[in-house]
mmCIF file of C-alpha atoms and ligand atoms in Angstrom:
data_model
loop_
_atom_site.group_PDB
_atom_site.id
_atom_site.type_symbol
_atom_site.label_atom_id
_atom_site.label_comp_id
_atom_site.label_asym_id
_atom_site.label_seq_id
_atom_site.Cartn_x
_atom_site.Cartn_y
_atom_site.Cartn_z
ATOM 1 C CA MET A 1 -0.165 24.945 51.040
ATOM 2 C CA SER A 2 -1.221 24.574 47.404
ATOM 3 C CA ARG A 3 -3.620 26.822 45.628
ATOM 4 C CA LEU A 4 -3.456 25.603 42.049
ATOM 5 C CA LEU A 5 -3.378 21.931 41.167
ATOM 6 C CA ILE A 6 -2.089 21.128 37.694
ATOM 7 C CA LEU A 7 -2.708 17.625 36.427
ATOM 8 C CA GLY A 8 0.224 17.061 34.134
ATOM 9 C CA GLY A 9 2.077 14.499 32.108
ATOM 10 C CA THR A 10 2.574 16.409 28.851
ATOM 11 C CA GLN A 11 5.047 18.926 27.481
ATOM 12 C CA ASP A 12 2.255 21.519 27.377
ATOM 13 C CA ALA A 13 1.533 20.890 31.061
ATOM 14 C CA ARG A 14 5.179 21.338 31.979
ATOM 15 C CA ALA A 15 5.433 24.560 30.035
ATOM 16 C CA LEU A 16 2.267 25.921 31.653
ATOM 17 C CA ALA A 17 3.463 24.956 35.141
ATOM 18 C CA SER A 18 6.790 26.699 34.487
ATOM 19 C CA ALA A 19 5.075 29.844 33.255
ATOM 20 C CA LEU A 20 2.747 29.925 36.270
ATOM 21 C CA ALA A 21 5.643 29.341 38.672
ATOM 22 C CA ASP A 22 7.572 32.169 36.976
ATOM 23 C CA GLN A 23 4.581 34.410 37.635
ATOM 24 C CA GLY A 24 4.800 33.503 41.319
ATOM 25 C CA HIS A 25 1.726 31.259 41.574
ATOM 26 C CA ASP A 26 1.537 28.706 44.321
ATOM 27 C CA LEU A 27 1.041 25.396 42.534
ATOM 28 C CA THR A 28 1.445 21.669 42.675
ATOM 29 C CA TYR A 29 2.232 19.710 39.542
ATOM 30 C CA SER A 30 0.760 16.219 39.665
ATOM 31 C CA LEU A 31 1.899 13.159 37.729
ATOM 32 C CA ALA A 32 0.375 9.694 37.571
ATOM 33 C CA GLY A 33 3.751 8.191 38.413
ATOM 34 C CA ALA A 34 3.920 5.841 35.443
ATOM 35 C CA THR A 35 7.151 7.297 34.048
ATOM 36 C CA GLN A 36 10.250 6.396 36.049
ATOM 37 C CA ASP A 37 12.191 9.500 35.139
ATOM 38 C CA PRO A 38 9.654 12.273 34.582
ATOM 39 C CA ARG A 39 10.566 15.748 33.444
ATOM 40 C CA VAL A 40 9.468 18.272 36.016
ATOM 41 C CA PRO A 41 9.537 22.032 35.637
ATOM 42 C CA ASP A 42 12.274 23.733 37.671
ATOM 43 C CA GLY A 43 11.147 25.194 40.956
ATOM 44 C CA VAL A 44 7.717 23.535 40.854
ATOM 45 C CA HIS A 45 6.399 21.388 43.672
ATOM 46 C CA MET A 46 5.558 17.937 42.332
ATOM 47 C CA ARG A 47 3.465 15.077 43.636
ATOM 48 C CA ARG A 48 3.241 11.609 42.046
ATOM 49 C CA GLY A 49 0.678 8.829 41.941
ATOM 50 C CA GLY A 50 -3.083 8.488 41.616
ATOM 51 C CA PHE A 51 -5.347 10.249 44.097
ATOM 52 C CA GLY A 52 -7.636 7.256 44.550
ATOM 53 C CA GLY A 53 -10.478 8.180 42.206
ATOM 54 C CA VAL A 54 -12.782 11.186 42.507
ATOM 55 C CA ASP A 55 -13.122 10.883 46.269
ATOM 56 C CA GLY A 56 -9.365 10.766 46.686
ATOM 57 C CA LEU A 57 -8.952 13.821 44.492
ATOM 58 C CA VAL A 58 -11.632 15.696 46.432
ATOM 59 C CA GLY A 59 -9.888 14.775 49.699
ATOM 60 C CA TRP A 60 -6.498 15.853 48.393
ATOM 61 C CA CYS A 61 -7.856 19.199 47.223
ATOM 62 C CA LEU A 62 -9.496 19.839 50.599
ATOM 63 C CA LEU A 63 -6.371 18.842 52.524
ATOM 64 C CA ASN A 64 -4.155 21.061 50.397
ATOM 65 C CA ASP A 65 -6.509 24.009 50.137
ATOM 66 C CA VAL A 66 -6.656 23.852 46.334
ATOM 67 C CA ARG A 67 -8.467 26.862 44.876
ATOM 68 C CA ALA A 68 -8.509 25.886 41.207
ATOM 69 C CA LEU A 69 -7.831 22.825 39.090
ATOM 70 C CA ILE A 70 -6.083 22.754 35.744
ATOM 71 C CA ASP A 71 -6.312 19.564 33.752
ATOM 72 C CA ALA A 72 -3.348 19.548 31.399
ATOM 73 C CA THR A 73 -3.179 15.785 31.016
ATOM 74 C CA HIS A 74 -2.793 14.058 27.675
ATOM 75 C CA PRO A 75 -6.030 14.129 25.610
ATOM 76 C CA PHE A 76 -6.267 10.350 25.976
ATOM 77 C CA ALA A 77 -5.991 10.404 29.781
ATOM 78 C CA ALA A 78 -9.789 10.383 29.963
ATOM 79 C CA ARG A 79 -10.262 8.940 33.430
ATOM 80 C CA MET A 80 -8.200 11.668 35.068
ATOM 81 C CA SER A 81 -9.927 14.372 33.017
ATOM 82 C CA ARG A 82 -13.392 13.082 33.961
ATOM 83 C CA ASN A 83 -12.391 12.853 37.632
ATOM 84 C CA ALA A 84 -11.087 16.423 37.553
ATOM 85 C CA VAL A 85 -14.405 17.789 36.293
ATOM 86 C CA LYS A 86 -16.393 15.740 38.814
ATOM 87 C CA ALA A 87 -14.172 16.766 41.746
ATOM 88 C CA ALA A 88 -14.316 20.425 40.759
ATOM 89 C CA LEU A 89 -18.118 20.256 40.592
ATOM 90 C CA MET A 90 -18.300 18.590 43.997
ATOM 91 C CA LEU A 91 -16.021 21.238 45.533
ATOM 92 C CA ASN A 92 -17.397 24.123 43.502
ATOM 93 C CA LEU A 93 -13.882 24.903 42.275
ATOM 94 C CA PRO A 94 -12.978 26.567 38.984
ATOM 95 C CA CYS A 95 -11.683 23.946 36.564
ATOM 96 C CA LEU A 96 -9.867 24.477 33.292
ATOM 97 C CA ARG A 97 -8.866 21.930 30.684
ATOM 98 C CA LEU A 98 -5.945 22.713 28.415
ATOM 99 C CA GLU A 99 -7.245 21.186 25.235
ATOM 100 C CA ARG A 100 -5.286 21.092 22.024
ATOM 101 C CA GLU A 101 -7.001 21.051 18.696
ATOM 102 C CA ILE A 102 -6.846 17.624 17.101
ATOM 103 C CA TRP A 103 -5.020 17.147 13.807
ATOM 104 C CA ARG A 104 -7.001 17.425 10.580
ATOM 105 C CA ALA A 105 -6.105 15.720 7.324
ATOM 106 C CA GLU A 106 -4.587 17.847 4.591
ATOM 107 C CA PRO A 107 -4.263 17.188 0.872
ATOM 108 C CA GLY A 108 -1.787 14.341 0.428
ATOM 109 C CA ASP A 109 -2.674 12.629 3.699
ATOM 110 C CA ALA A 110 -3.794 9.002 3.562
ATOM 111 C CA TRP A 111 -5.494 8.789 6.945
ATOM 112 C CA THR A 112 -8.032 6.400 8.362
ATOM 113 C CA LEU A 113 -9.689 7.468 11.608
ATOM 114 C CA TYR A 114 -10.659 4.889 14.204
ATOM 115 C CA ALA A 115 -12.810 5.264 17.307
ATOM 116 C CA ARG A 116 -11.319 2.155 18.952
ATOM 117 C CA LEU A 117 -7.870 0.574 18.961
ATOM 118 C CA ASP A 118 -9.473 -2.862 18.816
ATOM 119 C CA ASP A 119 -10.955 -2.003 15.426
ATOM 120 C CA MET A 120 -7.453 -1.261 14.160
ATOM 121 C CA VAL A 121 -6.349 -4.656 15.413
ATOM 122 C CA LEU A 122 -9.280 -6.282 13.587
ATOM 123 C CA SER A 123 -8.397 -4.456 10.362
ATOM 124 C CA LEU A 124 -4.765 -5.555 10.657
ATOM 125 C CA ALA A 125 -5.822 -9.137 11.306
ATOM 126 C CA ASP A 126 -7.187 -9.244 7.746
ATOM 127 C CA MET A 127 -3.933 -8.005 6.212
ATOM 128 C CA SER A 128 -0.503 -9.480 5.729
ATOM 129 C CA GLY A 129 3.047 -8.202 5.901
ATOM 130 C CA ARG A 130 2.680 -4.581 6.958
ATOM 131 C CA ARG A 131 5.614 -2.665 8.417
ATOM 132 C CA VAL A 132 4.072 -0.550 11.145
ATOM 133 C CA LEU A 133 5.378 2.330 13.213
ATOM 134 C CA LEU A 134 3.320 1.865 16.388
ATOM 135 C CA ALA A 135 3.485 5.187 18.217
ATOM 136 C CA ILE A 136 0.621 4.989 20.708
ATOM 137 C CA GLY A 137 2.563 5.070 23.976
ATOM 138 C CA ARG A 138 3.228 1.890 25.890
ATOM 139 C CA GLN A 139 -0.049 1.154 27.663
ATOM 140 C CA ASP A 140 -2.003 -0.290 24.745
ATOM 141 C CA VAL A 141 0.746 -2.053 22.813
ATOM 142 C CA PHE A 142 -0.421 -5.390 24.256
ATOM 143 C CA ARG A 143 -3.549 -5.215 22.087
ATOM 144 C CA PHE A 144 -1.368 -5.785 19.012
ATOM 145 C CA VAL A 145 0.287 -8.905 20.465
ATOM 146 C CA PRO A 146 -2.011 -11.378 18.608
ATOM 147 C CA LEU A 147 -0.787 -10.045 15.251
ATOM 148 C CA LYS A 148 2.036 -12.321 14.147
ATOM 149 C CA GLN A 149 2.112 -11.447 10.462
ATOM 150 C CA HIS A 150 3.216 -7.806 10.722
ATOM 151 C CA HIS A 151 6.508 -6.183 11.659
ATOM 152 C CA PHE A 152 6.107 -3.530 14.350
ATOM 153 C CA LEU A 153 8.522 -0.755 15.150
ATOM 154 C CA VAL A 154 7.220 0.047 18.627
ATOM 155 C CA ARG A 155 8.178 3.514 19.821
ATOM 156 C CA SER A 156 7.663 4.528 23.438
ATOM 157 C CA VAL A 157 9.480 6.453 26.160
ATOM 158 C CA GLU A 158 9.634 3.373 28.365
ATOM 159 C CA PRO A 159 9.154 -0.245 27.275
ATOM 160 C CA PRO A 160 5.638 -1.702 27.261
ATOM 161 C CA PRO A 161 5.105 -4.886 29.271
ATOM 162 C CA ARG A 162 4.520 -6.915 26.092
ATOM 163 C CA TYR A 163 5.498 -6.557 22.436
ATOM 164 C CA PRO A 164 3.905 -8.169 19.352
ATOM 165 C CA PRO A 165 5.935 -11.213 18.211
ATOM 166 C CA ASP A 166 7.738 -9.518 15.310
ATOM 167 C CA SER A 167 8.754 -6.248 16.956
ATOM 168 C CA GLN A 168 11.632 -3.875 17.161
ATOM 169 C CA ALA A 169 11.696 -1.685 20.255
ATOM 170 C CA LEU A 170 12.504 1.961 19.794
ATOM 171 C CA LEU A 171 12.827 3.710 23.135
ATOM 172 C CA ALA A 172 12.812 7.421 22.515
ATOM 173 C CA ARG A 173 11.243 10.592 23.822
ATOM 174 C CA GLY A 174 10.038 13.225 21.385
ATOM 175 C CA PRO A 175 9.725 15.746 19.993
ATOM 176 C CA PHE A 176 11.190 14.481 16.719
ATOM 177 C CA SER A 177 11.821 16.632 13.665
ATOM 178 C CA PRO A 178 9.953 15.938 10.381
ATOM 179 C CA GLU A 179 13.339 15.185 8.784
ATOM 180 C CA ASP A 180 14.211 12.578 11.422
ATOM 181 C CA GLU A 181 10.750 11.040 11.150
ATOM 182 C CA GLU A 182 11.088 10.876 7.379
ATOM 183 C CA ALA A 183 14.463 9.139 7.704
ATOM 184 C CA LEU A 184 12.978 6.667 10.177
ATOM 185 C CA LEU A 185 10.008 5.781 7.955
ATOM 186 C CA ARG A 186 12.246 5.441 4.917
ATOM 187 C CA ASP A 187 15.100 3.501 6.582
ATOM 188 C CA GLN A 188 12.724 1.100 8.298
ATOM 189 C CA GLY A 189 10.482 0.672 5.259
ATOM 190 C CA VAL A 190 7.443 1.677 7.331
ATOM 191 C CA ASP A 191 4.244 1.543 5.247
ATOM 192 C CA LEU A 192 1.750 2.278 8.035
ATOM 193 C CA VAL A 193 1.916 4.742 10.939
ATOM 194 C CA ILE A 194 -0.428 4.070 13.852
ATOM 195 C CA ALA A 195 -0.855 6.904 16.344
ATOM 196 C CA LYS A 196 -3.305 8.718 18.585
ATOM 197 C CA ASN A 197 -4.875 11.906 17.270
ATOM 198 C CA ALA A 198 -3.577 13.910 20.202
ATOM 199 C CA GLY A 199 -3.095 17.237 18.397
ATOM 200 C CA GLY A 200 -0.305 19.660 19.297
ATOM 201 C CA GLN A 201 3.054 20.217 17.703
ATOM 202 C CA SER A 202 5.282 17.609 19.275
ATOM 203 C CA GLY A 203 3.741 14.508 17.706
ATOM 204 C CA TYR A 204 2.875 16.018 14.358
ATOM 205 C CA SER A 205 6.217 15.395 12.628
ATOM 206 C CA LYS A 206 5.474 11.724 11.971
ATOM 207 C CA LEU A 207 2.295 12.728 10.131
ATOM 208 C CA GLN A 208 4.161 15.304 8.067
ATOM 209 C CA ALA A 209 6.748 12.648 7.214
ATOM 210 C CA ALA A 210 4.048 10.154 6.255
ATOM 211 C CA ARG A 211 2.463 12.787 3.978
ATOM 212 C CA THR A 212 5.782 13.578 2.296
ATOM 213 C CA LEU A 213 6.508 9.905 1.678
ATOM 214 C CA GLY A 214 2.915 8.952 0.794
ATOM 215 C CA ARG A 215 2.630 6.478 3.690
ATOM 216 C CA GLU A 216 -0.650 5.391 5.217
ATOM 217 C CA VAL A 217 -1.691 6.618 8.690
ATOM 218 C CA TRP A 218 -4.288 5.197 11.083
ATOM 219 C CA LEU A 219 -5.296 7.586 13.845
ATOM 220 C CA LEU A 220 -7.222 6.849 17.005
ATOM 221 C CA GLU A 221 -9.770 9.548 17.742
ATOM 222 C CA PRO A 222 -9.639 11.108 21.249
ATOM 223 C CA PRO A 223 -12.264 10.163 23.848
ATOM 224 C CA ALA A 224 -15.192 12.479 24.579
ATOM 225 C CA LEU A 225 -14.717 14.519 27.755
ATOM 226 C CA PRO A 226 -17.233 16.348 29.967
ATOM 227 C CA PRO A 227 -17.779 20.066 29.522
ATOM 228 C CA THR A 228 -15.670 22.501 31.536
ATOM 229 C CA SER A 229 -13.771 25.740 30.879
ATOM 230 C CA LEU A 230 -11.351 25.243 27.999
ATOM 231 C CA ALA A 231 -8.056 26.832 26.992
ATOM 232 C CA ALA A 232 -6.584 26.159 23.583
ATOM 233 C CA SER A 233 -3.156 27.548 24.416
ATOM 234 C CA ARG A 234 -0.810 28.337 27.279
ATOM 235 C CA ASP A 235 -1.610 32.034 26.962
ATOM 236 C CA GLN A 236 -5.337 31.352 27.259
ATOM 237 C CA ALA A 237 -4.667 29.240 30.350
ATOM 238 C CA LEU A 238 -2.547 32.022 31.885
ATOM 239 C CA ALA A 239 -5.333 34.518 31.186
ATOM 240 C CA TRP A 240 -7.853 32.190 32.876
ATOM 241 C CA VAL A 241 -5.656 31.956 35.982
ATOM 242 C CA ALA A 242 -5.163 35.713 36.015
ATOM 243 C CA GLN A 243 -8.920 36.304 36.294
ATOM 244 C CA LEU A 244 -9.456 33.865 39.174
HETATM 245 P P1 NAP B 1 -5.972 7.912 32.832
HETATM 246 O O1 NAP B 1 -6.335 6.592 32.276
HETATM 247 O O2 NAP B 1 -6.880 9.043 32.638
HETATM 248 O O3 NAP B 1 -5.705 7.813 34.380
HETATM 249 C C1 NAP B 1 -5.661 6.615 35.105
HETATM 250 C C2 NAP B 1 -5.436 6.973 36.551
HETATM 251 O O4 NAP B 1 -4.092 7.444 36.732
HETATM 252 C C3 NAP B 1 -6.313 8.119 37.034
HETATM 253 O O5 NAP B 1 -7.594 7.668 37.384
HETATM 254 C C4 NAP B 1 -5.494 8.618 38.190
HETATM 255 O O6 NAP B 1 -5.595 7.742 39.289
HETATM 256 C C5 NAP B 1 -4.090 8.491 37.680
HETATM 257 N N1 NAP B 1 -3.615 9.711 37.028
HETATM 258 C C6 NAP B 1 -3.635 10.036 35.716
HETATM 259 N N2 NAP B 1 -3.068 11.216 35.496
HETATM 260 C C7 NAP B 1 -2.674 11.674 36.703
HETATM 261 C C8 NAP B 1 -2.021 12.846 37.146
HETATM 262 N N3 NAP B 1 -1.621 13.795 36.277
HETATM 263 N N4 NAP B 1 -1.797 13.002 38.478
HETATM 264 C C9 NAP B 1 -2.179 12.036 39.361
HETATM 265 N N5 NAP B 1 -2.792 10.895 38.998
HETATM 266 C C10 NAP B 1 -3.030 10.715 37.692
HETATM 267 O O7 NAP B 1 -4.523 8.355 32.349
HETATM 268 P P2 NAP B 1 -3.430 7.550 31.506
HETATM 269 O O8 NAP B 1 -3.879 7.486 30.108
HETATM 270 O O9 NAP B 1 -3.088 6.313 32.286
HETATM 271 O O10 NAP B 1 -2.219 8.593 31.591
HETATM 272 C C11 NAP B 1 -1.449 8.693 32.779
HETATM 273 C C12 NAP B 1 -0.575 9.925 32.681
HETATM 274 O O11 NAP B 1 0.256 9.844 31.522
HETATM 275 C C13 NAP B 1 -1.360 11.214 32.573
HETATM 276 O O12 NAP B 1 -0.787 12.132 33.466
HETATM 277 C C14 NAP B 1 -1.204 11.651 31.146
HETATM 278 O O13 NAP B 1 -1.139 13.048 31.004
HETATM 279 C C15 NAP B 1 0.106 11.005 30.746
HETATM 280 N N6 NAP B 1 0.123 10.606 29.320
HETATM 281 C C16 NAP B 1 -0.837 9.798 28.830
HETATM 282 C C17 NAP B 1 -0.811 9.448 27.499
HETATM 283 C C18 NAP B 1 -1.884 8.580 26.893
HETATM 284 O O14 NAP B 1 -1.803 8.322 25.668
HETATM 285 N N7 NAP B 1 -2.870 8.117 27.642
HETATM 286 C C19 NAP B 1 0.211 9.941 26.678
HETATM 287 C C20 NAP B 1 1.196 10.771 27.225
HETATM 288 C C21 NAP B 1 1.131 11.095 28.554
HETATM 289 P P3 NAP B 1 -6.645 7.980 40.477
HETATM 290 O O15 NAP B 1 -7.986 7.671 39.914
HETATM 291 O O16 NAP B 1 -6.181 7.029 41.518
HETATM 292 O O17 NAP B 1 -6.526 9.420 40.891
#
């Protein structure tokens, strides 16, 4: 019987689930099921796959006697985050979102912020011969397929279904050190880094490397999410659970 449901899929989610399990909480860690070989915290009960929308999530929570929901999904997993808030409202359950602060430009950064990936594609369509590190995960890589004139170094944990015509696949799972990211950008002659502004530590090294080397960065801004209780850190999330 589960009491806490943690919607996961990030390193922060795993770490929080581990910490809660260590404290003896009864929890289920949920993954979308997209990754073939997911990392799961030791000793934590895991489930995989979508719930079937809000109604499915509500049903699952009722069936499993969930007492509180923690949304620790990636900041760009907006559908799941919206469903979590809706389901919690319908069930009158406490709901917490672990929300990292997004990255902010510092002196030396050459960032352009975009609200939509398609606008990045349009901007690239007007350019020629860029060497791009495309580090946006695998789901949206297909949007860059029409761009024949650029070389893409496409980094993802698992391969996307389609690559742009002039691509080099780089299958790797972070975190990466700033030194390794710097070597990658330099060795591959990358002049543009494209990433999601997801905040947190693990993805930040590529931005530090781009700053050091004076390389351009285009960042996709995170989607707006509905209001709910927020925790900015694992400790804040643990404190929230403690007062339930
Ligand atoms: P999404 O668009 O918000 O979710 C699509 C659907 O996948 C949801 O409606 C839900 O299906 C299912 N789902 C998502 N997260 C789930 C979870 N933790 N447990 C059970 N079902 C889940 O999410 P996404 O962008 O496809 O991301 C999928 C997963 O990958 C998330 O767990 C996220 O944390 C992780 N991730 C995403 C990104 C990213 O850039 N988007 C990056 C790193 C990791 P139902 O409606 O059927 O319940």
